[in-house]
Each structure stands twice: as C-alpha cells, then as structure tokens.
C-alpha cells in the first residue's frame, strides 16, 4: 500500500512539474500581437482624361474619391489574432454621370458631366481575418471572409493562407487562395434601355421629347445580359529569403481565373460601319461593351530590398503579367526610404508600367457591328505610365502621444502622381494613423 501511495505521489509530482513547466513556457512565450492595434486610413483621389469608357472612348474621365477605413487587430490569446477591416468610399464621377447624360439642365455632352443622380455614389466594405501561429512561430494559418457593395455591384469573398518559416526564419514559403462570388445589378446607358426586353424603342419619351440628329432611324445592337454573376478564383505562391544581413529577396506567382459577366454593362461602344445618331451633342450608343465570359491571368514578380546602412535602404520590385485576352505588361518600381531621425523617414519612389492592348480593344468608332467582342475602355488599351511618389512617416514605438486610451504609434503621409501617355492622369494623397491600446 505504501508503495502504491509513493508511486502515486511521484506521478503526481512529475505531472505537476511537467504542467508547471508547460505553464512557464506559455507565460514566457512571445505573443504574436501584444495589444489591440487600431489603424485609420484615409485618402483623396482625383483623375482626369478624355477617353471615358462610359461614352465609348471619348469624353471626360474626371472623378474624385474620398475613402476612410478602420482596421482593428485584436489579440485573442498568445497565438491568435482577429482583424476587422471596415471601409467606405464616396465618389463623384463625370463619366458615370453620363450613363444618363440627358437628366441634367444643360445640353448633353460627353465632355461635360451631367448634373443628374448618377454623378456620385458610394462603396462599403467589411472583412474579417483570423490568423493562428504555432508555438515556435514557424507556421501561420489564416482565414478571411469579406463583403462589399456599391450601387450596381455586390461581392462576397472567402480565402485562406498558410505560411511556413524555416532555416532559422531566414526562409519563408507561403500559399494563399481566395474565392469571390460577385453579382452585378446591370445598369445600361439610358438610350439603350427602351430597346431591351419589353421596351418600346423609339416610342420612348426620351426620343419623342428630344430631337435625334444624324441617323434618325436609330436602331442599336442591344440585348440585356442573361447572367449577371461573376466568380473569381485566385491562387498565390510566395517565397522569401534573407540573402545577407542587409539583403532580402522574394518571389511571387499568382493565378486568377474569372468567369461570368466580365463586361461592364454601362460602357458604350460606337461602330465604324453604323451611321451616328445624336441627341444634343451626345452620340447615342450603338452597343455596350461585350467581352468573353472567362479570363485567365498570370503574374510573376520579385522584390529585392537592400539595407545600405542605418540611414538609407533600397526597395526594388518587378512584375510580368499576361492573360488570355492578349494583355502583356511589365511593372518596375524603386523606393528609397531615408531615415532622417529616429522617428522620421522619407519615402521617395518611382514606378514604371506598360502594357499591350487587349485583343478586343477598339478605340472610338473602330469596332465593327459584325465583331463578336469589343470594348473602348482605355484601361485595356496599349499604354505606358509613370508614377512619382513621396512620403513621410513618423514612428514612436513607445506611443507616448495619446488619444483617449489609444497611444499613437505611427503616422504615414504619401502623395503619388500618375501619368499615362494617353490623356489620363491622376493623383492621390493617403494618410495612415496607427494606434495601440494601453
């Protein structure tokens, strides 16, 4: 009996010691995220140009957009982090206002924004990401779900990723996959709607109350899209390697398969073999953009970051892209972070991009009515672009400045100017504020 009691006490002591040791390991294990972090991101974007897809490759592309996003990262325990991302965007667009160019008080004109209801709208997004790290921090799993909506589009997405670190965390391999199930609420150019199903054609008040000039027997090639769904499937592979204490490189390979309604229903096309019809100064659409119902995209790229010294680093990036619509593109960029004090860093940057045209791209009045597919969206045209950027960041790892219970950890301000060799140009100002909860 004494032997049994002794064995039991030894076992209990061993178990208690083992448990105490495990608890000790847990207590001193570094947390993935020490405290709740809150990011507020905002931007102001503006663009202009003379090749609006809404009006068939001509007309104003003027647009302004203001966004605001909150990102909250919450440590659930030592290993798990939940991230909630909520954003909203409000824009005014001269080109989209010309979906209905006849609802304003002035004569319709592709180079003038309509004052009607379609000139502005909003976009909202909500996503959640859950990540789990193994005890040795060499394995990271994550899962994501998201929804977004705007006036004519709704998207729901799910995804996940896995990251493996080894070689004393000098090497990293990752794989990620995402699926997006989207639905259009198709909105067509105003003059085409009377020629859709159950429409009354030229008997519509738009035509009876306005004078058609040019071809007065206006008869567009139009039928409504039967399927308003769009599905996207994305797979990404990544490899990162620390090559030297001052040099890090990475490679990425991405595949995207899209299926469904890939045309934008309100983008007009004008045929070269059809006589033009006008109301005021606005040319009536011959058709809407028609594109294949599938698209396969591939992108391969790499980064090389070289830390020259404590003051200057060099970050370079290159990517080659191609798809089965005939587009091939090259992107190259360089950024030179310059640390001017312990808290302030400057970020000058330059980016170059060029692409070939999609097989289906046709400039204004270049498509034929006998073509199967056609678009006058200059995003699918051949062009080159340059972007110059400058940014400044403030970082205080001790977060001494406070707003309520939130310590200000960093501020990032950036400006980018983008110019194509077409008429298109844009600029964006972004600001980011990172807070950590006490």
Short mmCIF file of C-alpha atoms in Angstrom, two decimals:
data_model
loop_
_atom_site.label_atom_id
_atom_site.label_comp_id
_atom_site.label_asym_id
_atom_site.label_seq_id
_atom_site.Cartn_x
_atom_site.Cartn_y
_atom_site.Cartn_z
CA UNK A 1 0.00 0.00 0.00
CA UNK A 2 2.86 2.34 0.90
CA UNK A 3 4.48 1.55 -2.45
CA UNK A 4 1.28 2.42 -4.28
CA UNK A 5 0.97 5.72 -2.37
CA UNK A 6 4.62 6.50 -3.10
CA UNK A 7 4.22 5.77 -6.81
CA UNK A 8 1.09 7.93 -6.92
CA UNK A 9 2.90 10.83 -5.21
CA UNK A 10 5.84 10.57 -7.59
CA UNK A 11 3.46 10.53 -10.60
CA UNK A 12 1.50 13.49 -9.24
CA UNK A 13 4.70 15.43 -8.59
CA UNK A 14 6.02 14.62 -12.07
CA UNK A 15 2.74 15.69 -13.67
CA UNK A 16 2.64 18.84 -11.56
CA UNK A 17 6.23 19.65 -12.50
CA UNK A 18 5.53 18.99 -16.15
CA UNK A 19 2.39 21.16 -16.07
CA UNK A 20 4.26 23.91 -14.23
CA UNK A 21 6.99 23.76 -16.85
CA UNK A 22 4.44 23.98 -19.68
CA UNK A 23 2.69 26.88 -17.96
CA UNK A 24 6.04 28.57 -17.56
CA UNK A 25 6.68 28.15 -21.28
CA UNK A 26 3.26 29.59 -22.06
CA UNK A 27 3.78 32.53 -19.74
CA UNK A 28 7.07 33.49 -21.36
CA UNK A 29 6.09 32.73 -24.97
CA UNK A 30 6.17 35.91 -27.01
CA UNK A 31 2.70 36.95 -28.10
CA UNK A 32 2.04 37.37 -31.81
CA UNK A 33 0.40 40.73 -31.05
CA UNK A 34 0.96 42.37 -27.68
CA UNK A 35 -2.06 44.68 -27.61
CA UNK A 36 -5.05 45.83 -29.64
CA UNK A 37 -3.98 47.94 -32.60
CA UNK A 38 -6.22 50.36 -34.46
CA UNK A 39 -5.38 51.77 -37.90
CA UNK A 40 -7.25 54.62 -39.50
CA UNK A 41 -6.55 55.05 -43.22
CA UNK A 42 -7.88 57.77 -45.47
CA UNK A 43 -7.22 59.00 -48.99
CA UNK A 44 -8.28 61.61 -51.52
CA UNK A 45 -8.05 60.61 -55.19
CA UNK A 46 -8.66 62.64 -58.34
CA UNK A 47 -8.30 61.85 -62.04
CA UNK A 48 -8.91 63.39 -65.42
CA UNK A 49 -8.70 62.41 -69.07
CA UNK A 50 -10.52 62.42 -72.40
CA UNK A 51 -11.20 58.72 -73.07
CA UNK A 52 -14.18 57.78 -70.92
CA UNK A 53 -15.37 54.22 -71.44
CA UNK A 54 -18.90 55.25 -70.43
CA UNK A 55 -19.10 57.39 -73.56
CA UNK A 56 -17.36 54.98 -75.92
CA UNK A 57 -13.74 56.11 -75.62
CA UNK A 58 -14.32 59.86 -75.77
CA UNK A 59 -15.36 62.38 -73.15
CA UNK A 60 -14.34 63.41 -69.67
CA UNK A 61 -12.89 60.91 -67.20
CA UNK A 62 -12.97 63.37 -64.32
CA UNK A 63 -13.52 61.67 -60.96
CA UNK A 64 -12.87 62.36 -57.28
CA UNK A 65 -12.99 59.83 -54.48
CA UNK A 66 -12.65 60.07 -50.70
CA UNK A 67 -12.15 56.94 -48.59
CA UNK A 68 -11.97 56.12 -44.91
CA UNK A 69 -11.02 52.76 -43.41
CA UNK A 70 -10.69 51.40 -39.88
CA UNK A 71 -8.60 48.28 -39.26
CA UNK A 72 -8.74 46.77 -35.77
CA UNK A 73 -6.36 43.94 -34.83
CA UNK A 74 -7.30 42.08 -31.65
CA UNK A 75 -5.04 39.51 -29.93
CA UNK A 76 -7.35 36.70 -28.80
CA UNK A 77 -4.52 34.94 -26.95
CA UNK A 78 -0.78 34.39 -27.38
CA UNK A 79 -1.21 32.74 -30.78
CA UNK A 80 -4.40 34.05 -32.39
CA UNK A 81 -5.28 37.42 -33.88
CA UNK A 82 -8.62 38.64 -35.22
CA UNK A 83 -8.53 41.56 -37.66
CA UNK A 84 -11.64 43.53 -38.64
CA UNK A 85 -11.44 45.85 -41.65
CA UNK A 86 -14.30 48.28 -42.39
CA UNK A 87 -14.16 50.89 -45.12
CA UNK A 88 -16.32 53.36 -47.01
CA UNK A 89 -15.71 55.30 -50.19
CA UNK A 90 -17.69 58.20 -51.67
CA UNK A 91 -17.08 59.45 -55.19
CA UNK A 92 -18.33 61.87 -57.79
CA UNK A 93 -17.73 60.91 -61.41
CA UNK A 94 -18.28 62.98 -64.52
CA UNK A 95 -18.06 59.90 -66.73
CA UNK A 96 -20.51 57.72 -64.79
CA UNK A 97 -22.88 60.69 -64.64
CA UNK A 98 -23.16 60.26 -68.41
CA UNK A 99 -24.81 56.88 -68.05
CA UNK A 100 -27.78 59.21 -68.36
CA UNK A 101 -26.45 62.42 -69.92
CA UNK A 102 -29.96 63.74 -70.52
CA UNK A 103 -31.08 64.13 -66.90
CA UNK A 104 -29.38 67.48 -66.35
CA UNK A 105 -30.40 71.02 -67.17
CA UNK A 106 -27.68 71.65 -69.78
CA UNK A 107 -27.39 70.09 -73.28
CA UNK A 108 -25.91 66.57 -73.15
CA UNK A 109 -22.19 66.44 -73.99
CA UNK A 110 -19.62 63.67 -73.39
CA UNK A 111 -17.06 66.24 -72.21
CA UNK A 112 -19.43 67.74 -69.65
CA UNK A 113 -20.67 65.99 -66.53
CA UNK A 114 -24.39 65.51 -66.23
CA UNK A 115 -25.91 67.01 -63.10
CA UNK A 116 -28.20 64.03 -62.60
CA UNK A 117 -28.34 61.41 -59.85
CA UNK A 118 -25.75 59.07 -61.40
CA UNK A 119 -22.89 61.54 -60.88
CA UNK A 120 -21.98 60.14 -57.45
CA UNK A 121 -22.28 57.08 -55.27
CA UNK A 122 -20.57 55.10 -52.52
CA UNK A 123 -18.85 51.81 -51.77
CA UNK A 124 -18.72 49.94 -48.47
CA UNK A 125 -16.56 47.01 -47.40
CA UNK A 126 -16.35 44.77 -44.34
CA UNK A 127 -13.89 41.93 -43.87
CA UNK A 128 -12.64 39.72 -41.06
CA UNK A 129 -9.37 37.80 -40.88
CA UNK A 130 -8.41 35.18 -38.29
CA UNK A 131 -4.79 34.03 -38.01
CA UNK A 132 -3.14 31.38 -35.84
CA UNK A 133 0.59 30.95 -35.23
CA UNK A 134 2.24 27.80 -33.93
CA UNK A 135 4.19 27.88 -30.67
CA UNK A 136 7.52 28.16 -32.49
CA UNK A 137 6.05 30.84 -34.82
CA UNK A 138 7.18 28.83 -37.84
CA UNK A 139 3.66 28.02 -39.07
CA UNK A 140 0.92 30.58 -39.65
CA UNK A 141 -2.61 29.80 -40.81
CA UNK A 142 -5.24 32.39 -41.67
CA UNK A 143 -8.83 32.52 -42.90
CA UNK A 144 -10.70 35.51 -44.32
CA UNK A 145 -14.24 36.48 -45.20
CA UNK A 146 -15.36 39.73 -46.84
CA UNK A 147 -18.33 41.53 -48.35
CA UNK A 148 -18.51 44.77 -50.33
CA UNK A 149 -21.27 46.66 -52.09
CA UNK A 150 -21.89 49.65 -54.31
CA UNK A 151 -24.85 50.87 -56.35
CA UNK A 152 -24.56 48.25 -59.09
CA UNK A 153 -22.29 45.57 -57.62
CA UNK A 154 -22.15 43.17 -54.67
CA UNK A 155 -19.21 40.94 -53.77
CA UNK A 156 -18.69 38.20 -51.19
CA UNK A 157 -15.34 36.51 -50.68
CA UNK A 158 -13.64 33.81 -48.64
CA UNK A 159 -9.99 32.90 -48.50
CA UNK A 160 -7.14 31.42 -46.54
CA UNK A 161 -3.38 31.22 -46.40
CA UNK A 162 -0.55 29.16 -44.93
CA UNK A 163 2.98 30.38 -44.26
CA UNK A 164 5.96 28.22 -43.31
CA UNK A 165 9.19 29.67 -41.90
CA UNK A 166 12.34 27.61 -41.56
CA UNK A 167 16.11 27.87 -41.75
CA UNK A 168 16.03 29.88 -38.50
CA UNK A 169 13.28 32.04 -40.03
CA UNK A 170 15.57 33.11 -42.86
CA UNK A 171 13.36 31.35 -45.43
CA UNK A 172 9.63 31.71 -45.89
CA UNK A 173 7.17 29.85 -48.12
CA UNK A 174 3.52 30.82 -48.43
CA UNK A 175 0.39 29.86 -50.29
CA UNK A 176 -2.92 31.73 -50.36
CA UNK A 177 -6.24 31.14 -52.06
CA UNK A 178 -9.32 33.36 -52.43
CA UNK A 179 -12.75 32.97 -53.98
CA UNK A 180 -15.05 35.91 -54.79
CA UNK A 181 -18.70 35.47 -55.75
CA UNK A 182 -19.96 38.72 -57.28
CA UNK A 183 -23.27 39.91 -58.67
CA UNK A 184 -23.97 42.84 -60.97
CA UNK A 185 -27.13 44.86 -60.88
CA UNK A 186 -26.83 45.68 -64.56
CA UNK A 187 -27.34 49.34 -65.40
CA UNK A 188 -27.32 50.20 -69.11
CA UNK A 189 -26.91 53.51 -70.96
CA UNK A 190 -30.22 55.35 -70.82
CA UNK A 191 -30.79 55.36 -74.60
CA UNK A 192 -30.44 51.56 -74.86
CA UNK A 193 -32.97 50.66 -72.20
CA UNK A 194 -36.02 51.21 -74.46
CA UNK A 195 -34.58 48.55 -76.81
CA UNK A 196 -34.31 45.89 -74.12
CA UNK A 197 -36.87 43.23 -73.32
CA UNK A 198 -40.38 44.72 -73.18
CA UNK A 199 -39.03 48.08 -74.37
CA UNK A 200 -40.91 50.36 -76.76
CA UNK A 201 -37.93 51.55 -78.82
CA UNK A 202 -38.21 54.96 -80.46
CA UNK A 203 -41.65 55.45 -78.89
CA UNK A 204 -39.95 56.04 -75.56
CA UNK A 205 -40.29 59.65 -74.25
CA UNK A 206 -36.51 60.07 -74.46
CA UNK A 207 -36.84 60.03 -78.25
CA UNK A 208 -40.28 61.56 -78.66
CA UNK A 209 -39.41 64.53 -76.45
CA UNK A 210 -35.94 65.10 -77.92
CA UNK A 211 -34.74 65.61 -81.48
CA UNK A 212 -32.48 62.89 -82.95
CA UNK A 213 -29.98 64.23 -85.46
CA UNK A 214 -27.78 62.31 -87.87
CA UNK A 215 -29.28 58.86 -88.33
CA UNK A 216 -32.87 59.48 -87.24
CA UNK A 217 -33.72 55.76 -87.60
CA UNK A 218 -31.72 54.92 -84.50
CA UNK A 219 -31.59 51.13 -84.03
CA UNK A 220 -28.81 49.94 -81.69
CA UNK A 221 -27.45 46.41 -81.38
CA UNK A 222 -28.57 45.66 -77.87
CA UNK A 223 -29.72 42.79 -75.70
CA UNK A 224 -29.60 42.56 -71.94
CA UNK A 225 -27.06 40.26 -70.31
CA UNK A 226 -28.63 36.97 -69.26
CA UNK A 227 -26.17 36.20 -66.47
CA UNK A 228 -25.22 38.95 -64.02
CA UNK A 229 -22.85 36.87 -61.89
CA UNK A 230 -19.06 36.95 -61.80
CA UNK A 231 -16.82 34.46 -59.99
CA UNK A 232 -13.09 34.92 -59.37
CA UNK A 233 -10.67 32.27 -58.12
CA UNK A 234 -7.16 33.32 -57.07
CA UNK A 235 -4.12 31.27 -56.04
CA UNK A 236 -0.85 32.82 -54.92
CA UNK A 237 2.54 31.29 -54.12
CA UNK A 238 5.32 33.17 -52.33
CA UNK A 239 8.97 32.62 -51.46
CA UNK A 240 11.14 34.93 -49.36
CA UNK A 241 14.80 34.56 -48.43
CA UNK A 242 17.22 36.58 -46.33
CA UNK A 243 20.30 36.51 -48.55
CA UNK A 244 22.54 38.59 -46.31
CA UNK A 245 22.13 40.59 -43.13
CA UNK A 246 21.49 43.61 -45.38
CA UNK A 247 19.77 41.91 -48.32
CA UNK A 248 16.36 40.25 -48.65
CA UNK A 249 14.67 38.88 -51.75
CA UNK A 250 11.24 37.47 -52.52
CA UNK A 251 9.36 35.90 -55.43
CA UNK A 252 5.61 35.67 -56.06
CA UNK A 253 3.49 33.76 -58.56
CA UNK A 254 -0.23 34.50 -58.86
CA UNK A 255 -3.01 32.88 -60.88
CA UNK A 256 -6.54 34.27 -61.30
CA UNK A 257 -9.44 32.66 -63.14
CA UNK A 258 -12.55 34.78 -63.73
CA UNK A 259 -15.88 33.56 -65.08
CA UNK A 260 -19.23 35.20 -65.76
CA UNK A 261 -20.16 38.77 -66.65
CA UNK A 262 -16.76 40.40 -67.27
CA UNK A 263 -18.22 43.23 -69.37
CA UNK A 264 -19.25 46.50 -67.74
CA UNK A 265 -22.91 46.96 -68.74
CA UNK A 266 -22.92 50.79 -68.88
CA UNK A 267 -19.83 51.23 -71.10
CA UNK A 268 -20.79 52.28 -74.62
CA UNK A 269 -19.28 51.23 -77.96
CA UNK A 270 -19.62 53.02 -81.32
CA UNK A 271 -19.35 51.09 -84.61
CA UNK A 272 -17.50 52.45 -87.61
CA UNK A 273 -20.00 50.87 -90.04
CA UNK A 274 -23.12 52.40 -88.46
CA UNK A 275 -24.26 55.96 -89.12
CA UNK A 276 -24.09 58.14 -86.00
CA UNK A 277 -27.17 59.31 -84.10
CA UNK A 278 -27.18 62.23 -81.64
CA UNK A 279 -29.32 63.98 -79.08
CA UNK A 280 -27.82 67.40 -78.36
CA UNK A 281 -24.04 66.91 -78.54
CA UNK A 282 -24.16 63.35 -77.22
CA UNK A 283 -23.74 60.40 -79.57
CA UNK A 284 -26.19 57.59 -78.90
CA UNK A 285 -24.64 54.19 -78.22
CA UNK A 286 -24.50 51.56 -80.96
CA UNK A 287 -23.95 48.83 -78.32
CA UNK A 288 -22.49 48.16 -74.89
CA UNK A 289 -19.11 46.60 -74.22
CA UNK A 290 -19.02 42.86 -74.96
CA UNK A 291 -16.16 40.74 -73.63
CA UNK A 292 -15.62 36.97 -73.22
CA UNK A 293 -17.15 35.33 -70.17
CA UNK A 294 -13.81 33.95 -68.94
CA UNK A 295 -10.36 35.35 -68.33
CA UNK A 296 -7.17 33.72 -67.04
CA UNK A 297 -4.44 35.92 -65.55
CA UNK A 298 -0.87 35.11 -64.52
CA UNK A 299 1.58 37.39 -62.74
CA UNK A 300 5.13 36.62 -61.63
CA UNK A 301 7.27 39.10 -59.77
CA UNK A 302 10.07 39.66 -57.34
CA UNK A 303 11.34 42.09 -54.74
CA UNK A 304 14.89 42.87 -53.64
CA UNK A 305 15.42 45.01 -50.55
CA UNK A 306 18.93 46.23 -49.78
CA UNK A 307 19.64 47.97 -46.48
CA UNK A 308 22.68 50.08 -47.30
CA UNK A 309 23.15 51.45 -43.80
CA UNK A 310 21.15 52.79 -40.87
CA UNK A 311 20.03 55.76 -42.98
CA UNK A 312 19.20 54.51 -46.48
CA UNK A 313 17.55 51.40 -47.91
CA UNK A 314 16.72 50.46 -51.50
CA UNK A 315 13.49 48.61 -52.26
CA UNK A 316 13.02 47.33 -55.82
CA UNK A 317 10.15 45.46 -57.45
CA UNK A 318 9.47 43.89 -60.85
CA UNK A 319 6.42 42.02 -62.17
CA UNK A 320 5.49 40.46 -65.50
CA UNK A 321 1.81 39.87 -66.24
CA UNK A 322 -0.11 38.20 -69.05
CA UNK A 323 -3.63 36.96 -69.68
CA UNK A 324 -5.61 35.17 -72.38
CA UNK A 325 -7.14 38.43 -73.56
CA UNK A 326 -3.83 39.41 -75.13
CA UNK A 327 -2.50 41.80 -72.49
CA UNK A 328 1.17 41.59 -71.53
CA UNK A 329 2.58 44.08 -69.05
CA UNK A 330 5.74 45.00 -67.17
CA UNK A 331 5.90 46.84 -63.85
CA UNK A 332 9.10 48.11 -62.26
CA UNK A 333 9.46 50.30 -59.20
CA UNK A 334 12.04 51.60 -56.76
CA UNK A 335 11.63 53.19 -53.34
CA UNK A 336 14.40 54.79 -51.25
CA UNK A 337 13.46 55.04 -47.56
CA UNK A 338 15.71 57.66 -45.95
CA UNK A 339 15.75 57.73 -42.16
CA UNK A 340 16.46 61.34 -41.20
CA UNK A 341 15.90 60.93 -37.43
CA UNK A 342 14.95 58.15 -35.05
CA UNK A 343 11.29 58.97 -35.65
CA UNK A 344 11.07 60.38 -39.20
CA UNK A 345 11.62 58.59 -42.51
CA UNK A 346 11.22 59.92 -46.04
CA UNK A 347 9.94 57.71 -48.90
CA UNK A 348 10.69 58.94 -52.45
CA UNK A 349 9.58 56.43 -55.10
CA UNK A 350 9.19 55.85 -58.84
CA UNK A 351 7.10 53.29 -60.74
CA UNK A 352 7.01 52.47 -64.46
CA UNK A 353 4.30 50.43 -66.18
CA UNK A 354 3.49 49.49 -69.75
CA UNK A 355 1.09 47.06 -71.38
CA UNK A 356 -0.08 45.80 -74.75
CA UNK A 357 -3.72 46.19 -75.78
CA UNK A 358 -6.33 43.52 -75.24
CA UNK A 359 -7.38 41.66 -78.38
CA UNK A 360 -10.85 43.19 -78.07
CA UNK A 361 -9.89 46.83 -77.55
CA UNK A 362 -11.21 49.20 -80.21
CA UNK A 363 -10.79 53.00 -79.98
CA UNK A 364 -13.76 55.26 -80.57
CA UNK A 365 -15.67 54.22 -83.74
CA UNK A 366 -13.18 51.45 -84.63
CA UNK A 367 -15.27 48.38 -83.82
CA UNK A 368 -17.47 46.74 -86.44
CA UNK A 369 -21.05 45.67 -85.88
CA UNK A 370 -20.04 42.19 -87.05
CA UNK A 371 -17.41 41.78 -84.28
CA UNK A 372 -18.19 39.29 -81.55
CA UNK A 373 -16.32 41.13 -78.79
CA UNK A 374 -15.43 44.81 -78.43
CA UNK A 375 -14.57 47.44 -75.83
CA UNK A 376 -13.44 51.08 -75.91
CA UNK A 377 -12.18 51.01 -72.30
CA UNK A 378 -8.70 52.57 -72.39
CA UNK A 379 -7.71 50.54 -69.32
CA UNK A 380 -7.48 47.70 -71.87
CA UNK A 381 -5.56 49.73 -74.45
CA UNK A 382 -1.83 49.85 -75.14
CA UNK A 383 -0.14 52.46 -72.96
CA UNK A 384 2.81 53.33 -70.75
CA UNK A 385 2.61 55.11 -67.41
CA UNK A 386 4.90 56.77 -64.90
CA UNK A 387 4.20 57.34 -61.24
CA UNK A 388 6.24 59.52 -58.91
CA UNK A 389 5.66 59.35 -55.18
CA UNK A 390 6.84 60.93 -51.98
CA UNK A 391 6.01 60.04 -48.41
CA UNK A 392 6.98 60.76 -44.83
CA UNK A 393 6.39 58.63 -41.77
CA UNK A 394 6.57 59.29 -38.05
CA UNK A 395 7.14 56.36 -35.69
CA UNK A 396 7.14 56.26 -31.90
CA UNK A 397 7.45 52.69 -30.66
CA UNK A 398 6.65 53.86 -27.11
CA UNK A 399 3.39 55.53 -28.26
CA UNK A 400 3.76 58.48 -25.88
CA UNK A 401 1.10 60.63 -27.55
CA UNK A 402 -2.42 59.54 -26.58
CA UNK A 403 -6.00 59.94 -27.73
CA UNK A 404 -8.22 58.52 -25.01
CA UNK A 405 -6.76 55.04 -24.30
CA UNK A 406 -5.00 54.83 -27.65
CA UNK A 407 -1.30 55.55 -27.97
CA UNK A 408 -0.16 56.97 -31.31
CA UNK A 409 2.42 54.58 -32.73
CA UNK A 410 2.90 55.93 -36.26
CA UNK A 411 1.70 58.39 -38.91
CA UNK A 412 2.20 57.86 -42.64
CA UNK A 413 1.55 60.52 -45.29
CA UNK A 414 2.09 59.83 -49.00
CA UNK A 415 1.44 61.52 -52.33
CA UNK A 416 1.51 59.89 -55.79
CA UNK A 417 1.25 61.48 -59.23
CA UNK A 418 0.37 59.10 -62.08
CA UNK A 419 0.51 59.92 -65.80
CA UNK A 420 -0.21 57.80 -68.87
CA UNK A 421 1.00 58.54 -72.37
CA UNK A 422 -2.67 58.92 -73.27
CA UNK A 423 -4.61 61.88 -71.88
CA UNK A 424 -5.14 60.22 -68.50
CA UNK A 425 -3.58 61.46 -65.25
CA UNK A 426 -4.37 61.06 -61.57
CA UNK A 427 -3.10 61.92 -58.12
CA UNK A 428 -3.74 60.51 -54.67
CA UNK A 429 -2.97 61.65 -51.14
CA UNK A 430 -3.06 58.98 -48.42
CA UNK A 431 -2.77 59.19 -44.66
CA UNK A 432 -2.48 56.41 -42.13
CA UNK A 433 -2.56 56.55 -38.33
CA UNK A 434 -1.68 53.53 -36.18
CA UNK A 435 -2.74 53.42 -32.54
CA UNK A 436 -2.04 50.85 -29.84
CA UNK A 437 -4.39 50.36 -26.92
CA UNK A 438 -2.89 50.66 -23.44
#
